[in-house]
Every structure is written in C-alpha cells, then in structure tokens.
Tab-separated table of C-alpha atoms and ligand atoms in Angstrom:
chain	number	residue	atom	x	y	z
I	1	UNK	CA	16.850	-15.425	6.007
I	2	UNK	CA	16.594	-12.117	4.506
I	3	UNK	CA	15.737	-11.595	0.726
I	4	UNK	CA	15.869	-8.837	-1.246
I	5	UNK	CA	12.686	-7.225	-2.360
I	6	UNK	CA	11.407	-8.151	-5.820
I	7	UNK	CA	9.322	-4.959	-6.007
I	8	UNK	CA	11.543	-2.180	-5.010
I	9	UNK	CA	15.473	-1.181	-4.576
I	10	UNK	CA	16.293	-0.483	-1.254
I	11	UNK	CA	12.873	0.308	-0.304
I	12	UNK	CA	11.947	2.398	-2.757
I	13	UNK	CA	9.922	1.329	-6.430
I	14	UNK	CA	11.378	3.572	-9.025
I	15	UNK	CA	8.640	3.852	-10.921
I	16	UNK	CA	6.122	5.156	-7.951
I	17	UNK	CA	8.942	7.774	-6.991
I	18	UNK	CA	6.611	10.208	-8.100
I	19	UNK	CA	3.875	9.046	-5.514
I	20	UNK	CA	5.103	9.171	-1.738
I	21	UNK	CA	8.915	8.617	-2.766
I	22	UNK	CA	8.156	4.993	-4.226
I	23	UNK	CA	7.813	3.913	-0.744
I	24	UNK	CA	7.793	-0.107	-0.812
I	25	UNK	CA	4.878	-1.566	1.264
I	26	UNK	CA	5.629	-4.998	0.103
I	27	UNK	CA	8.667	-4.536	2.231
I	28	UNK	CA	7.644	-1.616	4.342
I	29	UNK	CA	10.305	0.318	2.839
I	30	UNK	CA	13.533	-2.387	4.175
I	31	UNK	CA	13.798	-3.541	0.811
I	32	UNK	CA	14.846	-6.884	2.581
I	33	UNK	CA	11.875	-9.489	2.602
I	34	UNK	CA	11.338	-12.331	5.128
I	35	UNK	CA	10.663	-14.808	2.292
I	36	UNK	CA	12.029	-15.376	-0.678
I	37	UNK	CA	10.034	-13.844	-3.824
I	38	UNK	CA	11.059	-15.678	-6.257
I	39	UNK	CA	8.808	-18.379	-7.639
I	40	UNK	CA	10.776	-21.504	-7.749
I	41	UNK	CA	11.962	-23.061	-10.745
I	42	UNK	CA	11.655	-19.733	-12.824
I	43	UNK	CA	13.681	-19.350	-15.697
I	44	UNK	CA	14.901	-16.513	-17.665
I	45	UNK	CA	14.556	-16.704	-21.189
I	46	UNK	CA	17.033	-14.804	-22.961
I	47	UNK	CA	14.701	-15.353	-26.755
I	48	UNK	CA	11.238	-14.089	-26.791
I	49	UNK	CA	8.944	-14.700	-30.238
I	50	UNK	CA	7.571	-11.200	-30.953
I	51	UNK	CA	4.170	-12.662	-30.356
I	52	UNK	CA	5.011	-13.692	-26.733
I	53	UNK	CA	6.942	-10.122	-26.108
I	54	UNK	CA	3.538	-7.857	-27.160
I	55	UNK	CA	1.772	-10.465	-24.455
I	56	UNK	CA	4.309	-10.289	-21.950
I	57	UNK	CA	4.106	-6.570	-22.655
I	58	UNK	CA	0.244	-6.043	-22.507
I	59	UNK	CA	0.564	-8.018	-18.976
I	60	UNK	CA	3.163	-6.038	-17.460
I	61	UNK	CA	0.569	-2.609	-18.602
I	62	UNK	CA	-1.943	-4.522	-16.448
I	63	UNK	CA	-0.003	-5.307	-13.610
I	64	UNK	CA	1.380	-2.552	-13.668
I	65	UNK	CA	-2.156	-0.905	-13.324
I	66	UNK	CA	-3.067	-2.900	-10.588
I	67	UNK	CA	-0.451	-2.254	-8.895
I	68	UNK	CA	-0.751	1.507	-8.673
I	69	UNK	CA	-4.391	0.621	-7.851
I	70	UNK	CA	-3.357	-1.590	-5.267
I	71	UNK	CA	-1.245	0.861	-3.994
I	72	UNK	CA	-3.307	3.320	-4.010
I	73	UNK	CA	-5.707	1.424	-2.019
I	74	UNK	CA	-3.124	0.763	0.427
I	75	UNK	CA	-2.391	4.365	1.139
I	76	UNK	CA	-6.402	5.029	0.990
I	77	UNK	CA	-5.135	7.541	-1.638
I	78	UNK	CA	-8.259	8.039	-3.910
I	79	UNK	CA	-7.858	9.207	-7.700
I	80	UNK	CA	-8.537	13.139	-8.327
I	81	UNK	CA	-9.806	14.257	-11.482
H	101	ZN	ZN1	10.160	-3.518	-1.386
C-alpha cells in the first residue's frame, strides 16, 4: 500500500520551498509513503472555541519550528547569522 505523504505534495513541502526546493525527506521526495500517516480514529472538527484555536495555533508555531530544526539537522545545514 502506498499513502500519500502527510508532510509534503508530491514531494515537495510548500512551505520549505525556499530551502532546497521543499524537498520531502519524510518521503524522500515520492510524496507516496509506505505507511499510512494518519493517526487512526482522528477527527476533523469543523468548530474550534477561540481558546482552543490560539492553542492549536501556538502548537503548530512550535512544530513548525522543530520541524525546520529537524530539517535542518537532517541536511546537516547549520544556521548562519
Ligand atoms: Zn513527503
């Protein structure tokens, strides 16, 4: 089974095209995944309290941090100042 990549479109993240193209590692760039990344059972919630939309959004900053981090780390790509 073949699923496609939670992290990327076709291979590439939008939001890291400005660092190597986006290039996907979670993927290697396929944008197809051998398992499927969706954790089971999850819902989408169409309401969110405003409350639980500044969390979800303060999260998704942090994450989002990470990942570049994590990415960065992966491509031994150290921060310049
Ligand atoms: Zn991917």
């Amino acid at each position: 089974m073949r699923f496609d990549c939670d992290k990327c479109k076709n291979g590439k993240i939008t939001r890291y095209m400005h660092i190597d193209n986006g290039f996907c590692y979670k993927c290697n760039g396929t944008g197809k995944l051998s398992y499927d990344p969706t954790p089971k059972g999850a819902v989408i919630r169409e309401e969110w309290s405003d409350r639980e939309r500044m969390e979800i959004k303060e999260e998704q900053e942090m994450i989002e941090k990470a990942e570049r981090e994590n990415w960065m780390f992966a491509n031994n790509i150290e921060e310049y100042y």
